Amino acid sequence: MTKTILVIGHVWPEPDTTAAGCRMIQLLETFLAFGHVVTFASSAGKTVYSKDLFAIGIKEESIELNHPSFDAFIKQLNPDVVVFDRFMVEEQFGWRVAEFAPNAIRILNTEDLHSLRKAREEAHKPHQEFHISDWVKHDMTLREVASIYRCDVSLMVSTYEMDILDELLHVPENLLFHLPLMLEVPTAKSIKEWPKFIERQHFITVGNGRHTPNIDSIKILKQVVWPKIREKLPQAELHVYGAYLPQLVQEMHEPKQGFYIDGWLENLDQTMQNTKVLLAPIQFGAGIKGKLLIAMKNGTPSVTTSIGAEGMQGDLPWNGSISDNWETFANAAVALYQDELKWENAKTHGIQLLHAFFDKEKLQKSFMDLIDGLKKNLVEHRERNLMGRILQHQTLNSTKYMAKWIEAKNRCQG
């Protein structure tokens, strides 16, 4: 049965610059694939990298914060499902959806646990060791978990993040749904067509410059890891790709040392297939890392950290190596680069991971089954979520009246 879907975005999706943008397009394409009518709305402005959603059959709507026009818009649309892209959007629009489209299924797309990313970043800046209790006590954790309770279900990309919500904060299992990035698993035919070990060369790293862990990762490569690799592989090059790379990264461009800042790249797949190894020395952050999945789906082994691989592999071997020690990290990268058998095994492990956890066809079906089940049992589902009902009543009343006050203030100033 055709459903009307409203997705409220924190930003307009940029699938060519961020993993979050890829994730959003995957969700939108899933709704379309099952015959649903989709509207994407956002209060943000578009950029040159924003996807043309209209071209793929999605209605676009520009909305305003703290403005009653949204109430009229959602009443007229009367959606069956509303997806909030990140908890900040649910804080802004959740009460309006609950009031003017009360029968719509409310889904929170977490992308990652922003509170976990924030707590890790704050510990990293003064070079303190991060403890999970830092996250439990963080103010943003309270906000994010409250948003999870207020929604009917939250989409989680990382199994690790599901585990800590369950084990440390006792968030009910039925409020969380594991839906990682969804990829078309390479076929045997496409795998045979990939460039072979002998045909590939150099190293690659990828990251949006607006994401702090990526900047930190590039610094670590430039200052620590790459000199160790270059010492053993003097002809090798490292190419850094990504949109929005700041000046401090641009200034790291040093061809004499084989360190190239190449910036944004439109066709990353082709470049990835011609590269031998991806490097991702990620020291903090959350969620699952799109760059590591792009490497897997193009047959490129990777070397990353425990945080880089977090929530992505279960009990299966990694698509390369995992190390938090930079000496070991560099040695692992050199070994993969030089040893064809190691490299081939790592490539095979990546394909196995894609089959096990990121198969688009399986994940799309399980997601649609979830929505159908919620639609049939929404009243009972909400009755079991006592904490969500309490938070909906208490927290959103205060949010609602603050929004009403801002509306009135804006009218007076206008």
Short mmCIF file of C-alpha atoms in Angstrom, two decimals:
data_model
loop_
_atom_site.label_atom_id
_atom_site.label_comp_id
_atom_site.label_asym_id
_atom_site.label_seq_id
_atom_site.Cartn_x
_atom_site.Cartn_y
_atom_site.Cartn_z
CA MET A 1 0.00 0.00 0.00
CA THR A 2 1.35 3.40 -1.01
CA LYS A 3 2.35 5.64 1.89
CA THR A 4 3.05 9.35 2.08
CA ILE A 5 6.51 9.92 3.52
CA LEU A 6 7.87 13.21 4.87
CA VAL A 7 11.59 13.48 5.56
CA ILE A 8 12.70 16.59 7.47
CA GLY A 9 16.38 17.16 6.79
CA HIS A 10 18.98 18.90 8.91
CA VAL A 11 20.57 19.85 5.57
CA TRP A 12 19.88 19.09 1.91
CA PRO A 13 21.64 15.79 1.15
CA GLU A 14 25.09 15.87 -0.45
CA PRO A 15 25.81 12.24 -1.39
CA ASP A 16 29.04 13.14 -3.19
CA THR A 17 30.60 14.87 -0.17
CA THR A 18 29.43 13.06 2.99
CA ALA A 19 28.51 9.58 4.21
CA ALA A 20 25.46 11.19 5.83
CA GLY A 21 24.38 12.44 2.41
CA CYS A 22 24.79 8.94 0.95
CA ARG A 23 22.78 7.51 3.83
CA MET A 24 19.93 9.95 3.27
CA ILE A 25 19.76 9.22 -0.46
CA GLN A 26 19.69 5.50 0.35
CA LEU A 27 16.68 6.03 2.65
CA LEU A 28 14.87 8.14 0.05
CA GLU A 29 15.55 5.62 -2.71
CA THR A 30 14.26 2.83 -0.45
CA PHE A 31 10.94 4.62 -0.01
CA LEU A 32 10.70 5.20 -3.77
CA ALA A 33 11.61 1.59 -4.58
CA PHE A 34 8.61 0.40 -2.58
CA GLY A 35 6.25 2.78 -4.37
CA HIS A 36 5.82 5.44 -1.69
CA VAL A 37 5.33 9.17 -2.31
CA VAL A 38 8.19 11.14 -0.76
CA THR A 39 8.60 14.79 0.22
CA PHE A 40 11.91 16.13 1.53
CA ALA A 41 11.74 19.34 3.57
CA SER A 42 14.50 21.40 5.16
CA SER A 43 15.04 24.83 6.67
CA ALA A 44 18.67 24.83 5.48
CA GLY A 45 19.99 26.46 2.33
CA LYS A 46 21.26 24.43 -0.61
CA THR A 47 24.89 24.23 -1.78
CA VAL A 48 26.50 23.40 -5.11
CA TYR A 49 26.84 19.81 -3.87
CA SER A 50 23.15 19.39 -2.95
CA LYS A 51 21.42 16.53 -4.76
CA ASP A 52 18.60 17.43 -7.17
CA LEU A 53 15.87 15.43 -5.44
CA PHE A 54 13.18 16.50 -7.87
CA ALA A 55 15.11 14.74 -10.64
CA ILE A 56 14.75 11.39 -8.86
CA GLY A 57 11.03 11.81 -8.16
CA ILE A 58 11.00 13.47 -4.75
CA LYS A 59 9.08 16.63 -3.90
CA GLU A 60 11.13 19.40 -2.30
CA GLU A 61 9.80 21.80 0.32
CA SER A 62 11.57 24.71 2.00
CA ILE A 63 10.34 25.16 5.58
CA GLU A 64 10.93 27.70 8.35
CA LEU A 65 11.91 27.19 11.96
CA ASN A 66 9.47 28.38 14.62
CA HIS A 67 6.84 29.28 12.08
CA PRO A 68 3.16 28.25 11.90
CA SER A 69 3.41 27.70 8.13
CA PHE A 70 4.82 24.26 8.91
CA ASP A 71 1.62 23.35 10.78
CA ALA A 72 -0.51 24.08 7.72
CA PHE A 73 1.97 22.26 5.47
CA ILE A 74 1.98 19.02 7.48
CA LYS A 75 -1.80 19.04 7.99
CA GLN A 76 -2.31 19.28 4.25
CA LEU A 77 0.35 16.64 3.49
CA ASN A 78 -1.05 14.27 6.15
CA PRO A 79 1.96 11.91 6.07
CA ASP A 80 1.90 8.26 7.11
CA VAL A 81 5.57 8.41 8.11
CA VAL A 82 7.79 11.30 9.23
CA VAL A 83 11.56 10.86 9.34
CA PHE A 84 13.60 13.34 11.40
CA ASP A 85 17.15 13.58 10.10
CA ARG A 86 19.08 13.79 13.41
CA PHE A 87 17.83 14.58 16.87
CA MET A 88 18.17 18.37 16.53
CA VAL A 89 15.49 18.30 13.83
CA GLU A 90 13.19 16.23 16.06
CA GLU A 91 13.66 18.82 18.82
CA GLN A 92 12.61 21.58 16.43
CA PHE A 93 9.72 19.92 14.61
CA GLY A 94 8.74 16.89 16.69
CA TRP A 95 6.03 18.56 18.74
CA ARG A 96 4.45 20.04 15.61
CA VAL A 97 4.37 16.61 13.95
CA ALA A 98 2.89 15.05 17.11
CA GLU A 99 0.20 17.74 17.26
CA PHE A 100 -0.73 18.10 13.59
CA ALA A 101 -0.01 14.57 12.28
CA PRO A 102 -0.52 12.44 15.41
CA ASN A 103 -1.04 9.18 13.53
CA ALA A 104 2.18 9.43 11.53
CA ILE A 105 4.97 7.02 12.46
CA ARG A 106 7.83 9.12 13.83
CA ILE A 107 11.29 7.82 12.87
CA LEU A 108 14.59 9.29 14.05
CA ASN A 109 17.48 8.85 11.62
CA THR A 110 20.42 9.16 14.01
CA GLU A 111 23.21 9.00 11.35
CA ASP A 112 25.42 8.31 14.36
CA LEU A 113 25.14 9.11 18.06
CA HIS A 114 26.07 12.78 17.92
CA SER A 115 26.49 12.82 21.68
CA LEU A 116 29.11 10.05 21.49
CA ARG A 117 30.99 11.89 18.76
CA LYS A 118 30.87 15.12 20.80
CA ALA A 119 32.01 13.48 24.05
CA ARG A 120 34.93 11.79 22.28
CA GLU A 121 35.95 15.01 20.56
CA GLU A 122 35.90 16.95 23.83
CA ALA A 123 38.12 14.32 25.46
CA HIS A 124 40.49 14.31 22.48
CA LYS A 125 41.13 18.07 22.36
CA PRO A 126 43.01 18.23 25.70
CA HIS A 127 44.46 14.75 24.95
CA GLN A 128 42.52 13.09 27.74
CA GLU A 129 41.62 9.42 27.66
CA PHE A 130 37.97 8.97 26.76
CA HIS A 131 35.80 6.94 29.13
CA ILE A 132 32.29 5.81 28.21
CA SER A 133 31.08 7.48 31.41
CA ASP A 134 31.97 10.81 29.73
CA TRP A 135 29.25 10.05 27.20
CA VAL A 136 26.72 8.85 29.79
CA LYS A 137 27.09 12.14 31.72
CA HIS A 138 27.13 14.46 28.70
CA ASP A 139 24.29 16.98 28.31
CA MET A 140 23.92 16.13 24.62
CA THR A 141 23.35 12.48 25.54
CA LEU A 142 20.31 13.51 27.57
CA ARG A 143 18.93 15.46 24.61
CA GLU A 144 19.62 12.71 22.09
CA VAL A 145 18.22 9.88 24.21
CA ALA A 146 15.12 11.96 25.01
CA SER A 147 14.60 12.33 21.26
CA ILE A 148 14.97 8.56 20.80
CA TYR A 149 12.26 7.97 23.41
CA ARG A 150 9.90 10.49 21.81
CA CYS A 151 10.09 8.74 18.44
CA ASP A 152 8.47 5.44 17.56
CA VAL A 153 11.77 3.99 16.36
CA SER A 154 15.33 5.21 15.79
CA LEU A 155 17.55 4.02 12.95
CA MET A 156 21.02 3.04 14.18
CA VAL A 157 23.96 2.54 11.83
CA SER A 158 26.34 1.04 14.40
CA THR A 159 25.86 -2.13 16.44
CA TYR A 160 28.22 -0.69 19.05
CA GLU A 161 25.95 2.32 19.56
CA MET A 162 22.93 0.05 19.92
CA ASP A 163 24.82 -1.95 22.55
CA ILE A 164 25.72 1.05 24.72
CA LEU A 165 22.18 2.44 24.54
CA ASP A 166 20.89 -0.94 25.67
CA GLU A 167 23.50 -1.88 28.26
CA LEU A 168 24.29 1.51 29.81
CA LEU A 169 21.07 3.49 29.41
CA HIS A 170 18.56 0.62 29.14
CA VAL A 171 16.82 2.05 26.08
CA PRO A 172 14.13 -0.50 25.10
CA GLU A 173 15.12 -2.77 22.24
CA ASN A 174 11.90 -2.08 20.31
CA LEU A 175 12.81 1.62 19.99
CA LEU A 176 16.03 0.85 18.09
CA PHE A 177 16.47 -0.61 14.62
CA HIS A 178 19.82 -1.51 13.07
CA LEU A 179 19.95 -0.03 9.57
CA PRO A 180 23.53 0.64 8.44
CA LEU A 181 24.54 2.10 5.09
CA MET A 182 22.97 0.03 2.32
CA LEU A 183 25.10 -1.00 -0.64
CA GLU A 184 24.68 -3.11 -3.74
CA VAL A 185 27.03 -6.01 -3.06
CA PRO A 186 29.52 -6.45 -5.94
CA THR A 187 28.69 -9.34 -8.27
CA ALA A 188 31.21 -12.03 -9.21
CA LYS A 189 31.35 -10.45 -12.69
CA SER A 190 32.14 -6.95 -11.38
CA ILE A 191 34.76 -8.33 -8.97
CA LYS A 192 36.57 -9.99 -11.89
CA GLU A 193 36.64 -6.64 -13.69
CA TRP A 194 38.31 -4.80 -10.80
CA PRO A 195 41.94 -3.78 -11.42
CA LYS A 196 44.30 -6.41 -10.01
CA PHE A 197 46.93 -5.93 -7.29
CA ILE A 198 49.68 -5.39 -9.84
CA GLU A 199 47.60 -2.78 -11.70
CA ARG A 200 46.97 -0.61 -8.65
CA GLN A 201 49.25 1.91 -7.00
CA HIS A 202 49.50 4.45 -4.19
CA PHE A 203 47.46 5.18 -1.06
CA ILE A 204 44.26 7.16 -0.58
CA THR A 205 42.38 8.87 2.23
CA VAL A 206 38.96 10.49 1.99
CA GLY A 207 37.10 12.93 4.23
CA ASN A 208 34.80 15.95 4.27
CA GLY A 209 36.69 18.94 5.65
CA ARG A 210 33.74 20.05 7.78
CA HIS A 211 34.02 16.90 9.89
CA THR A 212 36.60 17.40 12.67
CA PRO A 213 37.74 13.74 12.91
CA ASN A 214 38.70 13.87 9.23
CA ILE A 215 40.93 16.91 9.70
CA ASP A 216 42.58 15.24 12.69
CA SER A 217 43.09 12.08 10.61
CA ILE A 218 44.79 14.02 7.80
CA LYS A 219 47.08 15.73 10.34
CA ILE A 220 48.09 12.35 11.79
CA LEU A 221 48.85 11.06 8.31
CA LYS A 222 50.95 14.09 7.41
CA GLN A 223 52.87 14.38 10.67
CA VAL A 224 53.25 10.78 11.86
CA VAL A 225 52.04 7.93 9.66
CA TRP A 226 53.03 8.99 6.15
CA PRO A 227 56.71 9.70 6.97
CA LYS A 228 56.97 6.13 8.34
CA ILE A 229 55.39 4.65 5.21
CA ARG A 230 57.37 6.85 2.83
CA GLU A 231 60.62 5.77 4.47
CA LYS A 232 59.93 2.18 3.37
CA LEU A 233 58.10 3.02 0.12
CA PRO A 234 59.89 6.09 -1.29
CA GLN A 235 58.01 5.97 -4.62
CA ALA A 236 54.54 5.70 -3.08
CA GLU A 237 52.06 8.58 -3.01
CA LEU A 238 49.18 9.45 -0.68
CA HIS A 239 46.23 11.25 -2.26
CA VAL A 240 43.81 13.16 -0.02
CA TYR A 241 40.27 13.64 -1.40
CA GLY A 242 37.30 15.48 0.07
CA ALA A 243 35.05 18.51 -0.22
CA TYR A 244 35.38 21.61 1.97
CA LEU A 245 39.06 20.99 2.83
CA PRO A 246 40.25 24.03 4.84
CA GLN A 247 43.35 26.11 4.18
CA LEU A 248 45.41 24.31 6.84
CA VAL A 249 44.89 21.07 4.91
CA GLN A 250 45.54 22.70 1.51
CA GLU A 251 48.90 23.83 2.86
CA MET A 252 49.91 20.21 3.55
CA HIS A 253 50.22 19.59 -0.21
CA GLU A 254 53.83 18.44 -0.69
CA PRO A 255 54.44 16.46 -3.90
CA LYS A 256 58.16 16.03 -3.12
CA GLN A 257 57.11 13.90 -0.15
CA GLY A 258 54.39 12.14 -2.14
CA PHE A 259 51.63 13.89 -0.15
CA TYR A 260 48.92 15.25 -2.47
CA ILE A 261 45.87 17.32 -1.47
CA ASP A 262 43.53 16.69 -4.39
CA GLY A 263 40.23 17.99 -2.99
CA TRP A 264 36.75 16.97 -4.11
CA LEU A 265 36.40 14.17 -6.61
CA GLU A 266 33.23 13.41 -8.54
CA ASN A 267 33.92 9.75 -9.36
CA LEU A 268 35.50 8.33 -6.22
CA ASP A 269 34.72 4.71 -7.17
CA GLN A 270 36.98 4.72 -10.23
CA THR A 271 39.86 6.30 -8.33
CA MET A 272 39.39 3.90 -5.41
CA GLN A 273 39.56 0.91 -7.77
CA ASN A 274 42.94 2.07 -9.07
CA THR A 275 44.37 2.58 -5.57
CA LYS A 276 46.03 -0.15 -3.51
CA VAL A 277 45.26 0.82 0.09
CA LEU A 278 43.01 3.28 1.94
CA LEU A 279 44.31 4.86 5.17
CA ALA A 280 41.93 6.07 7.90
CA PRO A 281 43.69 6.82 11.22
CA ILE A 282 40.49 8.03 12.92
CA GLN A 283 40.97 8.91 16.60
CA PHE A 284 37.46 9.99 17.54
CA GLY A 285 33.96 10.17 16.11
CA ALA A 286 30.97 7.85 15.98
CA GLY A 287 28.81 5.85 13.60
CA ILE A 288 30.19 3.86 10.69
CA LYS A 289 32.63 5.34 8.23
CA GLY A 290 31.47 5.70 4.65
CA LYS A 291 35.02 5.85 3.30
CA LEU A 292 35.71 2.34 4.61
CA LEU A 293 32.60 0.98 2.89
CA ILE A 294 33.52 2.73 -0.37
CA ALA A 295 36.89 0.98 -0.16
CA MET A 296 35.23 -2.42 0.39
CA LYS A 297 32.82 -2.06 -2.51
CA ASN A 298 35.73 -1.25 -4.82
CA GLY A 299 38.01 -4.05 -3.64
CA THR A 300 40.45 -1.76 -1.84
CA PRO A 301 41.85 -2.94 1.52
CA SER A 302 42.04 -0.41 4.35
CA VAL A 303 44.06 0.28 7.47
CA THR A 304 42.12 2.01 10.24
CA THR A 305 41.74 2.28 14.01
CA SER A 306 39.42 0.55 16.46
CA ILE A 307 37.13 3.60 16.35
CA GLY A 308 37.27 3.59 12.54
CA ALA A 309 36.06 -0.02 12.34
CA GLU A 310 33.67 0.27 15.30
CA GLY A 311 30.27 -1.34 14.78
CA MET A 312 31.11 -2.55 11.26
CA GLN A 313 32.50 -6.07 11.42
CA GLY A 314 30.83 -8.19 14.10
CA ASP A 315 33.04 -11.27 14.56
CA LEU A 316 34.32 -11.26 10.98
CA PRO A 317 37.89 -10.35 9.96
CA TRP A 318 38.57 -6.81 8.76
CA ASN A 319 39.14 -5.61 5.21
CA GLY A 320 42.83 -5.06 5.96
CA SER A 321 44.24 -4.11 9.37
CA ILE A 322 43.13 -2.34 12.56
CA SER A 323 45.64 -0.63 14.87
CA ASP A 324 45.71 2.26 17.34
CA ASN A 325 49.52 2.32 17.39
CA TRP A 326 50.96 4.46 14.59
CA GLU A 327 54.10 2.37 14.14
CA THR A 328 52.01 -0.79 13.78
CA PHE A 329 49.52 1.12 11.60
CA ALA A 330 52.25 2.19 9.16
CA ASN A 331 53.82 -1.28 9.07
CA ALA A 332 50.43 -2.85 8.32
CA ALA A 333 49.92 -0.39 5.46
CA VAL A 334 53.33 -1.24 3.98
CA ALA A 335 52.66 -4.99 4.33
CA LEU A 336 49.33 -4.71 2.49
CA TYR A 337 50.95 -2.59 -0.21
CA GLN A 338 53.76 -5.10 -0.84
CA ASP A 339 52.24 -8.52 -0.12
CA GLU A 340 49.77 -9.64 -2.80
CA LEU A 341 48.46 -12.59 -0.76
CA LYS A 342 47.73 -10.35 2.25
CA TRP A 343 46.09 -7.83 -0.05
CA GLU A 344 43.87 -10.44 -1.76
CA ASN A 345 42.77 -11.89 1.59
CA ALA A 346 41.88 -8.41 2.85
CA LYS A 347 39.86 -7.72 -0.31
CA THR A 348 37.94 -10.98 0.19
CA HIS A 349 37.20 -10.06 3.81
CA GLY A 350 35.73 -6.75 2.63
CA ILE A 351 33.36 -8.53 0.24
CA GLN A 352 32.31 -10.88 3.07
CA LEU A 353 31.54 -7.88 5.31
CA LEU A 354 29.37 -6.30 2.60
CA HIS A 355 27.39 -9.53 2.22
CA ALA A 356 26.99 -9.99 5.98
CA PHE A 357 26.02 -6.48 7.08
CA PHE A 358 25.45 -4.00 4.25
CA ASP A 359 23.40 -5.82 1.60
CA LYS A 360 20.98 -3.22 0.23
CA GLU A 361 18.28 -5.66 -0.90
CA LYS A 362 18.01 -7.41 2.50
CA LEU A 363 18.17 -4.19 4.50
CA GLN A 364 15.55 -2.38 2.41
CA LYS A 365 13.07 -5.21 2.89
CA SER A 366 13.61 -5.43 6.65
CA PHE A 367 13.15 -1.64 6.93
CA MET A 368 9.86 -1.71 5.02
CA ASP A 369 8.68 -4.68 7.12
CA LEU A 370 9.42 -2.61 10.23
CA ILE A 371 7.28 0.29 8.99
CA ASP A 372 4.41 -2.02 8.03
CA GLY A 373 4.52 -3.62 11.48
CA LEU A 374 4.52 -0.25 13.23
CA LYS A 375 1.60 0.96 11.11
CA LYS A 376 -0.50 -2.02 12.21
CA ASN A 377 0.39 -1.79 15.91
CA LEU A 378 1.20 1.89 16.49
CA VAL A 379 -1.22 2.42 19.39
CA GLU A 380 0.08 -0.60 21.33
CA HIS A 381 3.69 0.29 20.49
CA ARG A 382 3.26 3.79 21.93
CA GLU A 383 1.41 2.55 25.00
CA ARG A 384 4.43 0.41 25.91
CA ASN A 385 6.74 3.42 25.63
CA LEU A 386 5.80 5.14 28.90
CA MET A 387 8.98 7.22 29.07
CA GLY A 388 8.36 8.47 25.54
CA ARG A 389 4.85 9.57 26.44
CA ILE A 390 6.10 11.36 29.56
CA LEU A 391 8.78 13.19 27.57
CA GLN A 392 6.33 14.01 24.81
CA HIS A 393 4.00 15.55 27.39
CA GLN A 394 6.53 17.40 29.55
CA THR A 395 9.51 18.30 27.38
CA LEU A 396 7.61 19.18 24.27
CA ASN A 397 5.12 21.36 26.09
CA SER A 398 8.01 23.59 27.12
CA THR A 399 9.48 23.41 23.59
CA LYS A 400 6.10 24.22 22.10
CA TYR A 401 5.56 27.32 24.22
CA MET A 402 9.10 28.52 23.59
CA ALA A 403 8.43 28.17 19.85
CA LYS A 404 5.14 30.03 20.21
CA TRP A 405 6.97 32.82 22.05
CA ILE A 406 9.54 33.04 19.24
CA GLU A 407 6.74 33.12 16.66
CA ALA A 408 5.06 36.00 18.50
CA LYS A 409 8.36 37.84 18.85
CA ASN A 410 9.09 37.44 15.13
CA ARG A 411 5.63 38.79 14.25
CA CYS A 412 6.20 41.85 16.43
CA GLN A 413 9.62 42.48 14.88
CA GLY A 414 8.21 41.96 11.40
#
